[in-house]
Amino acid sequence: MKLTILGSGTLFPTKERFPSSFLLEEGNVKILLDCGHEAIARLVELGFDVRDIDAIFISHFHADHIGDAFNLVWSRFVGDLYEGKERHKPLIFFGPKTLRERFYKWREIFWLEPGEEYPLEFHEGEFEYALGDINLRTFPVKHVPWFESVGCRINVGGKIIVYPGDIGSSHDFDDLVSRVQGADLLLIEADADKPSPNHFTFEQAAELAQRANVKQVV
C-alpha cells in the first residue's frame, strides 16, 4: 500500500501546498481521495497517466475537494479519443448524495460534445464497496449545513485508513471516535484557530487521535 499527498492545502493555493487530494495505491488499483484543483497537474508531475485512476472518493462539494474531478474525466476522454481507444471500464465515483446529479449538471455546461458519453459509475451516501484488495466504507460527516458530506474508512490488507474530509465541531465527537477507532492512519483537516461548526482545530484532531487509539496522524 502507498499513499501520496498530492495536496493538503485550502481553496487558496500556495507554491508549497495545493488543495486536497491523496492518491492511494494497492497493487494495480489507484484511488483518489478527493480531487481538488491542481490534482491532475500533480499526478502528471509524478509520472502518472490520468487514465490510471480507477476510482475517486469525493468527501464534499467544495472546489478544493472536487475542483479537478470533472476535468479528470474530460482529460481521460480526450486521451482515449486521440489514441483511438474505446473505454469500457467505468471510472468509479464515491461520494455524498447528489454527486451524480451535480456531475451531470456540470457536464451540460462544459462538455462540448453533447452526444459523447464516457463510462462512469456512481455510489452515493452510506455504503461499502470493495475494489481489488481495498475495502471502502463511507459514513456521514457534518461540515456545512447546505449539502451532505461523507468520510471514509478504508481497509487495505488489515491496515486501516480513515479520511473524514473537512469536519466541523458540530459533529458528534463520540460518534467520530467510533468511526476512527483503531486506525493505523488518520488523514484529517485541522486548520481552524478555534472550534468552528465547519472545521476542526489542531487540538481537536489530537484529542480524537488519542481517544481513538490512532497510530499515525497526517
PDB file of C-alpha atoms in Angstrom:
ATOM      1  CA  MET A   1       0.000   0.000   0.000  1.00  0.00           C
ATOM      2  CA  LYS A   2       1.212   3.503  -0.837  1.00  0.00           C
ATOM      3  CA  LEU A   3      -0.359   6.868  -0.036  1.00  0.00           C
ATOM      4  CA  THR A   4       0.829  10.000  -1.849  1.00  0.00           C
ATOM      5  CA  ILE A   5      -0.175  13.501  -0.758  1.00  0.00           C
ATOM      6  CA  LEU A   6      -0.987  15.431  -3.927  1.00  0.00           C
ATOM      7  CA  GLY A   7      -2.402  18.354  -1.982  1.00  0.00           C
ATOM      8  CA  SER A   8      -3.275  19.159   1.625  1.00  0.00           C
ATOM      9  CA  GLY A   9      -3.997  22.870   1.462  1.00  0.00           C
ATOM     10  CA  THR A  10      -7.061  25.073   1.260  1.00  0.00           C
ATOM     11  CA  LEU A  11      -9.085  26.670  -1.511  1.00  0.00           C
ATOM     12  CA  PHE A  12      -6.332  29.308  -1.738  1.00  0.00           C
ATOM     13  CA  PRO A  13      -3.257  27.501  -3.145  1.00  0.00           C
ATOM     14  CA  THR A  14       0.366  28.390  -2.434  1.00  0.00           C
ATOM     15  CA  LYS A  15       3.632  27.264  -4.012  1.00  0.00           C
ATOM     16  CA  GLU A  16       4.123  24.816  -1.167  1.00  0.00           C
ATOM     17  CA  ARG A  17       0.600  23.464  -0.738  1.00  0.00           C
ATOM     18  CA  PHE A  18      -2.201  22.600  -3.172  1.00  0.00           C
ATOM     19  CA  PRO A  19      -5.898  21.828  -2.473  1.00  0.00           C
ATOM     20  CA  SER A  20      -6.897  18.460  -1.053  1.00  0.00           C
ATOM     21  CA  SER A  21      -6.131  15.266  -2.938  1.00  0.00           C
ATOM     22  CA  PHE A  22      -4.487  11.994  -1.935  1.00  0.00           C
ATOM     23  CA  LEU A  23      -3.547   9.019  -4.101  1.00  0.00           C
ATOM     24  CA  LEU A  24      -3.989   5.557  -2.572  1.00  0.00           C
ATOM     25  CA  GLU A  25      -2.325   2.643  -4.385  1.00  0.00           C
ATOM     26  CA  GLU A  26      -2.628  -1.060  -3.654  1.00  0.00           C
ATOM     27  CA  GLY A  27      -1.440  -3.483  -6.308  1.00  0.00           C
ATOM     28  CA  ASN A  28      -2.804  -2.229  -9.620  1.00  0.00           C
ATOM     29  CA  VAL A  29      -5.660  -0.283  -8.004  1.00  0.00           C
ATOM     30  CA  LYS A  30      -5.427   3.504  -7.698  1.00  0.00           C
ATOM     31  CA  ILE A  31      -7.991   5.606  -5.838  1.00  0.00           C
ATOM     32  CA  LEU A  32      -8.034   9.362  -5.379  1.00  0.00           C
ATOM     33  CA  LEU A  33      -9.292  10.621  -2.035  1.00  0.00           C
ATOM     34  CA  ASP A  34     -10.743  13.956  -3.125  1.00  0.00           C
ATOM     35  CA  CYS A  35      -9.717  15.719  -6.309  1.00  0.00           C
ATOM     36  CA  GLY A  36      -9.170  19.418  -5.663  1.00  0.00           C
ATOM     37  CA  HIS A  37      -7.964  21.715  -8.423  1.00  0.00           C
ATOM     38  CA  GLU A  38      -4.321  21.024  -9.389  1.00  0.00           C
ATOM     39  CA  ALA A  39      -4.739  17.279  -8.711  1.00  0.00           C
ATOM     40  CA  ILE A  40      -4.280  16.492 -12.421  1.00  0.00           C
ATOM     41  CA  ALA A  41      -1.097  18.574 -12.645  1.00  0.00           C
ATOM     42  CA  ARG A  42       0.305  16.859  -9.552  1.00  0.00           C
ATOM     43  CA  LEU A  43      -0.469  13.397 -10.963  1.00  0.00           C
ATOM     44  CA  VAL A  44       1.254  14.195 -14.251  1.00  0.00           C
ATOM     45  CA  GLU A  45       4.187  15.772 -12.419  1.00  0.00           C
ATOM     46  CA  LEU A  46       4.669  12.497 -10.532  1.00  0.00           C
ATOM     47  CA  GLY A  47       4.566  10.448 -13.736  1.00  0.00           C
ATOM     48  CA  PHE A  48       1.002   9.123 -13.636  1.00  0.00           C
ATOM     49  CA  ASP A  49      -1.445   8.917 -16.531  1.00  0.00           C
ATOM     50  CA  VAL A  50      -4.884  10.229 -15.526  1.00  0.00           C
ATOM     51  CA  ARG A  51      -6.327   7.092 -17.120  1.00  0.00           C
ATOM     52  CA  ASP A  52      -4.576   5.008 -14.460  1.00  0.00           C
ATOM     53  CA  ILE A  53      -7.106   6.133 -11.834  1.00  0.00           C
ATOM     54  CA  ASP A  54      -9.759   3.512 -11.024  1.00  0.00           C
ATOM     55  CA  ALA A  55     -11.943   5.476  -8.608  1.00  0.00           C
ATOM     56  CA  ILE A  56     -12.377   8.876  -6.983  1.00  0.00           C
ATOM     57  CA  PHE A  57     -13.770   9.427  -3.491  1.00  0.00           C
ATOM     58  CA  ILE A  58     -15.345  12.869  -3.039  1.00  0.00           C
ATOM     59  CA  SER A  59     -15.919  13.951   0.562  1.00  0.00           C
ATOM     60  CA  HIS A  60     -17.973  17.060  -0.270  1.00  0.00           C
ATOM     61  CA  PHE A  61     -18.678  19.641  -2.941  1.00  0.00           C
ATOM     62  CA  HIS A  62     -16.304  22.499  -2.152  1.00  0.00           C
ATOM     63  CA  ALA A  63     -13.978  23.226  -5.075  1.00  0.00           C
ATOM     64  CA  ASP A  64     -10.802  22.465  -3.136  1.00  0.00           C
ATOM     65  CA  HIS A  65     -12.042  18.864  -2.869  1.00  0.00           C
ATOM     66  CA  ILE A  66     -13.824  18.304  -6.185  1.00  0.00           C
ATOM     67  CA  GLY A  67     -12.480  21.032  -8.493  1.00  0.00           C
ATOM     68  CA  ASP A  68     -10.470  18.764 -10.825  1.00  0.00           C
ATOM     69  CA  ALA A  69     -12.839  15.773 -10.875  1.00  0.00           C
ATOM     70  CA  PHE A  70     -14.738  16.836 -13.989  1.00  0.00           C
ATOM     71  CA  ASN A  71     -11.517  17.892 -15.718  1.00  0.00           C
ATOM     72  CA  LEU A  72     -10.026  14.480 -14.991  1.00  0.00           C
ATOM     73  CA  VAL A  73     -12.919  12.735 -16.738  1.00  0.00           C
ATOM     74  CA  TRP A  74     -12.626  15.057 -19.713  1.00  0.00           C
ATOM     75  CA  SER A  75      -8.847  14.536 -19.872  1.00  0.00           C
ATOM     76  CA  ARG A  76      -9.337  10.765 -19.932  1.00  0.00           C
ATOM     77  CA  PHE A  77     -11.956  11.080 -22.656  1.00  0.00           C
ATOM     78  CA  VAL A  78      -9.724  13.232 -24.863  1.00  0.00           C
ATOM     79  CA  GLY A  79      -6.690  10.999 -24.274  1.00  0.00           C
ATOM     80  CA  ASP A  80      -8.625   7.927 -25.404  1.00  0.00           C
ATOM     81  CA  LEU A  81     -10.099   9.848 -28.335  1.00  0.00           C
ATOM     82  CA  TYR A  82      -6.690  10.924 -29.632  1.00  0.00           C
ATOM     83  CA  GLU A  83      -5.334   7.386 -29.336  1.00  0.00           C
ATOM     84  CA  GLY A  84      -8.405   5.796 -30.922  1.00  0.00           C
ATOM     85  CA  LYS A  85      -9.237   3.797 -27.810  1.00  0.00           C
ATOM     86  CA  GLU A  86     -12.730   2.844 -26.685  1.00  0.00           C
ATOM     87  CA  ARG A  87     -13.204   2.877 -22.937  1.00  0.00           C
ATOM     88  CA  HIS A  88     -15.332   0.093 -21.474  1.00  0.00           C
ATOM     89  CA  LYS A  89     -14.249   0.026 -17.816  1.00  0.00           C
ATOM     90  CA  PRO A  90     -16.014   2.851 -15.956  1.00  0.00           C
ATOM     91  CA  LEU A  91     -14.359   5.386 -13.701  1.00  0.00           C
ATOM     92  CA  ILE A  92     -15.987   4.889 -10.294  1.00  0.00           C
ATOM     93  CA  PHE A  93     -17.091   7.815  -8.132  1.00  0.00           C
ATOM     94  CA  PHE A  94     -17.807   7.506  -4.401  1.00  0.00           C
ATOM     95  CA  GLY A  95     -19.356  10.420  -2.547  1.00  0.00           C
ATOM     96  CA  PRO A  96     -22.310  12.169  -0.917  1.00  0.00           C
ATOM     97  CA  LYS A  97     -25.853  12.067  -2.200  1.00  0.00           C
ATOM     98  CA  THR A  98     -26.483  14.266  -5.268  1.00  0.00           C
ATOM     99  CA  LEU A  99     -22.933  13.639  -6.574  1.00  0.00           C
ATOM    100  CA  ARG A 100     -24.200  12.136  -9.825  1.00  0.00           C
ATOM    101  CA  GLU A 101     -26.817  14.872 -10.274  1.00  0.00           C
ATOM    102  CA  ARG A 102     -24.254  17.631  -9.738  1.00  0.00           C
ATOM    103  CA  PHE A 103     -21.755  15.971 -12.044  1.00  0.00           C
ATOM    104  CA  TYR A 104     -24.190  15.854 -14.939  1.00  0.00           C
ATOM    105  CA  LYS A 105     -25.170  19.487 -14.392  1.00  0.00           C
ATOM    106  CA  TRP A 106     -21.513  20.389 -14.862  1.00  0.00           C
ATOM    107  CA  ARG A 107     -21.435  18.144 -17.899  1.00  0.00           C
ATOM    108  CA  GLU A 108     -24.247  20.102 -19.539  1.00  0.00           C
ATOM    109  CA  ILE A 109     -22.203  23.282 -19.179  1.00  0.00           C
ATOM    110  CA  PHE A 110     -18.694  22.138 -20.064  1.00  0.00           C
ATOM    111  CA  TRP A 111     -18.905  19.032 -22.241  1.00  0.00           C
ATOM    112  CA  LEU A 112     -18.559  20.307 -25.788  1.00  0.00           C
ATOM    113  CA  GLU A 113     -19.748  17.111 -27.492  1.00  0.00           C
ATOM    114  CA  PRO A 114     -23.308  16.554 -26.156  1.00  0.00           C
ATOM    115  CA  GLY A 115     -23.678  13.177 -27.854  1.00  0.00           C
ATOM    116  CA  GLU A 116     -20.449  11.727 -26.486  1.00  0.00           C
ATOM    117  CA  GLU A 117     -20.525   9.512 -23.425  1.00  0.00           C
ATOM    118  CA  TYR A 118     -17.818   8.293 -21.074  1.00  0.00           C
ATOM    119  CA  PRO A 119     -18.405   5.289 -18.797  1.00  0.00           C
ATOM    120  CA  LEU A 120     -18.919   6.392 -15.206  1.00  0.00           C
ATOM    121  CA  GLU A 121     -20.283   4.639 -12.131  1.00  0.00           C
ATOM    122  CA  PHE A 122     -21.604   6.436  -9.033  1.00  0.00           C
ATOM    123  CA  HIS A 123     -22.058   5.236  -5.442  1.00  0.00           C
ATOM    124  CA  GLU A 124     -23.610   7.798  -3.097  1.00  0.00           C
ATOM    125  CA  GLY A 125     -24.346   8.216   0.599  1.00  0.00           C
ATOM    126  CA  GLU A 126     -23.550   5.452   3.081  1.00  0.00           C
ATOM    127  CA  PHE A 127     -22.290   2.216   1.536  1.00  0.00           C
ATOM    128  CA  GLU A 128     -19.464  -0.312   1.488  1.00  0.00           C
ATOM    129  CA  TYR A 129     -17.508  -1.167  -1.653  1.00  0.00           C
ATOM    130  CA  ALA A 130     -14.590  -3.477  -2.464  1.00  0.00           C
ATOM    131  CA  LEU A 131     -12.165  -2.622  -5.249  1.00  0.00           C
ATOM    132  CA  GLY A 132      -9.377  -5.172  -5.547  1.00  0.00           C
ATOM    133  CA  ASP A 133      -7.878  -5.537  -2.064  1.00  0.00           C
ATOM    134  CA  ILE A 134      -9.247  -2.163  -0.968  1.00  0.00           C
ATOM    135  CA  ASN A 135     -12.459  -2.118   1.064  1.00  0.00           C
ATOM    136  CA  LEU A 136     -14.048   1.319   1.475  1.00  0.00           C
ATOM    137  CA  ARG A 137     -16.919   2.177   3.814  1.00  0.00           C
ATOM    138  CA  THR A 138     -18.436   5.658   3.990  1.00  0.00           C
ATOM    139  CA  PHE A 139     -20.011   7.460   6.938  1.00  0.00           C
ATOM    140  CA  PRO A 140     -21.865  10.794   7.285  1.00  0.00           C
ATOM    141  CA  VAL A 141     -19.882  13.868   8.297  1.00  0.00           C
ATOM    142  CA  LYS A 142     -21.035  17.321   9.460  1.00  0.00           C
ATOM    143  CA  HIS A 143     -19.153  20.069   7.652  1.00  0.00           C
ATOM    144  CA  VAL A 144     -21.612  22.659   6.302  1.00  0.00           C
ATOM    145  CA  PRO A 145     -25.437  22.521   6.521  1.00  0.00           C
ATOM    146  CA  TRP A 146     -26.252  23.228   2.858  1.00  0.00           C
ATOM    147  CA  PHE A 147     -25.011  19.894   1.463  1.00  0.00           C
ATOM    148  CA  GLU A 148     -24.161  16.431   2.723  1.00  0.00           C
ATOM    149  CA  SER A 149     -20.592  15.315   3.354  1.00  0.00           C
ATOM    150  CA  VAL A 150     -19.108  11.861   3.857  1.00  0.00           C
ATOM    151  CA  GLY A 151     -15.911  10.423   5.256  1.00  0.00           C
ATOM    152  CA  CYS A 152     -14.468   7.003   4.562  1.00  0.00           C
ATOM    153  CA  ARG A 153     -12.861   4.167   6.487  1.00  0.00           C
ATOM    154  CA  ILE A 154     -10.585   2.104   4.253  1.00  0.00           C
ATOM    155  CA  ASN A 155      -9.250  -1.377   4.971  1.00  0.00           C
ATOM    156  CA  VAL A 156      -6.229  -2.443   2.939  1.00  0.00           C
ATOM    157  CA  GLY A 157      -4.840  -5.815   3.962  1.00  0.00           C
ATOM    158  CA  GLY A 158      -5.819  -5.263   7.584  1.00  0.00           C
ATOM    159  CA  LYS A 159      -4.411  -1.727   7.699  1.00  0.00           C
ATOM    160  CA  ILE A 160      -6.993   0.982   8.380  1.00  0.00           C
ATOM    161  CA  ILE A 161      -7.003   4.496   6.918  1.00  0.00           C
ATOM    162  CA  VAL A 162      -9.728   6.949   7.942  1.00  0.00           C
ATOM    163  CA  TYR A 163     -10.352  10.123   5.950  1.00  0.00           C
ATOM    164  CA  PRO A 164     -13.216  12.320   7.238  1.00  0.00           C
ATOM    165  CA  GLY A 165     -12.622  15.133   4.751  1.00  0.00           C
ATOM    166  CA  ASP A 166     -13.448  18.551   6.222  1.00  0.00           C
ATOM    167  CA  ILE A 167     -15.272  18.163   9.511  1.00  0.00           C
ATOM    168  CA  GLY A 168     -16.707  20.640  11.993  1.00  0.00           C
ATOM    169  CA  SER A 169     -17.050  20.870  15.745  1.00  0.00           C
ATOM    170  CA  SER A 170     -20.788  20.364  15.274  1.00  0.00           C
ATOM    171  CA  HIS A 171     -20.131  16.675  14.530  1.00  0.00           C
ATOM    172  CA  ASP A 172     -20.816  14.375  17.494  1.00  0.00           C
ATOM    173  CA  PHE A 173     -17.336  13.744  18.891  1.00  0.00           C
ATOM    174  CA  ASP A 174     -18.126  10.325  20.381  1.00  0.00           C
ATOM    175  CA  ASP A 175     -19.539   9.203  17.042  1.00  0.00           C
ATOM    176  CA  LEU A 176     -16.366  10.310  15.307  1.00  0.00           C
ATOM    177  CA  VAL A 177     -14.218   8.448  17.835  1.00  0.00           C
ATOM    178  CA  SER A 178     -16.107   5.257  16.981  1.00  0.00           C
ATOM    179  CA  ARG A 179     -15.611   5.835  13.238  1.00  0.00           C
ATOM    180  CA  VAL A 180     -11.875   6.394  13.656  1.00  0.00           C
ATOM    181  CA  GLN A 181     -11.242   3.787  16.376  1.00  0.00           C
ATOM    182  CA  GLY A 182      -8.005   1.833  15.963  1.00  0.00           C
ATOM    183  CA  ALA A 183      -6.990   3.426  12.653  1.00  0.00           C
ATOM    184  CA  ASP A 184      -3.419   2.955  11.505  1.00  0.00           C
ATOM    185  CA  LEU A 185      -3.586   6.333   9.765  1.00  0.00           C
ATOM    186  CA  LEU A 186      -5.936   9.281  10.228  1.00  0.00           C
ATOM    187  CA  LEU A 187      -5.964  11.871   7.425  1.00  0.00           C
ATOM    188  CA  ILE A 188      -7.689  14.882   8.940  1.00  0.00           C
ATOM    189  CA  GLU A 189      -8.126  18.583   8.244  1.00  0.00           C
ATOM    190  CA  ALA A 190      -7.452  20.819  11.257  1.00  0.00           C
ATOM    191  CA  ASP A 191      -6.908  24.439  10.253  1.00  0.00           C
ATOM    192  CA  ALA A 192      -9.335  26.332  12.500  1.00  0.00           C
ATOM    193  CA  ASP A 193      -7.828  28.685  15.094  1.00  0.00           C
ATOM    194  CA  LYS A 194     -10.716  27.979  17.458  1.00  0.00           C
ATOM    195  CA  PRO A 195     -13.584  25.448  17.484  1.00  0.00           C
ATOM    196  CA  SER A 196     -15.813  26.072  14.475  1.00  0.00           C
ATOM    197  CA  PRO A 197     -19.059  24.491  13.239  1.00  0.00           C
ATOM    198  CA  ASN A 198     -17.279  23.739   9.937  1.00  0.00           C
ATOM    199  CA  HIS A 199     -13.652  22.921  10.779  1.00  0.00           C
ATOM    200  CA  PHE A 200     -11.532  21.172  13.406  1.00  0.00           C
ATOM    201  CA  THR A 201      -8.676  22.692  15.388  1.00  0.00           C
ATOM    202  CA  PHE A 202      -5.294  21.013  15.839  1.00  0.00           C
ATOM    203  CA  GLU A 203      -6.209  20.336  19.480  1.00  0.00           C
ATOM    204  CA  GLN A 204      -9.448  18.592  18.492  1.00  0.00           C
ATOM    205  CA  ALA A 205      -7.629  16.423  15.956  1.00  0.00           C
ATOM    206  CA  ALA A 206      -5.050  15.476  18.593  1.00  0.00           C
ATOM    207  CA  GLU A 207      -7.767  14.597  21.114  1.00  0.00           C
ATOM    208  CA  LEU A 208      -9.575  12.496  18.510  1.00  0.00           C
ATOM    209  CA  ALA A 209      -6.405  10.579  17.673  1.00  0.00           C
ATOM    210  CA  GLN A 210      -5.681   9.932  21.340  1.00  0.00           C
ATOM    211  CA  ARG A 211      -9.196   8.800  22.256  1.00  0.00           C
ATOM    212  CA  ALA A 212      -9.497   6.588  19.164  1.00  0.00           C
ATOM    213  CA  ASN A 213      -6.055   4.990  19.645  1.00  0.00           C
ATOM    214  CA  VAL A 214      -4.842   6.122  16.234  1.00  0.00           C
ATOM    215  CA  LYS A 215      -1.297   5.079  15.364  1.00  0.00           C
ATOM    216  CA  GLN A 216      -0.410   7.939  12.993  1.00  0.00           C
ATOM    217  CA  VAL A 217      -1.970  11.279  12.028  1.00  0.00           C
ATOM    218  CA  VAL A 218      -1.422  13.339   8.862  1.00  0.00           C
TER     219      VAL A 218
END
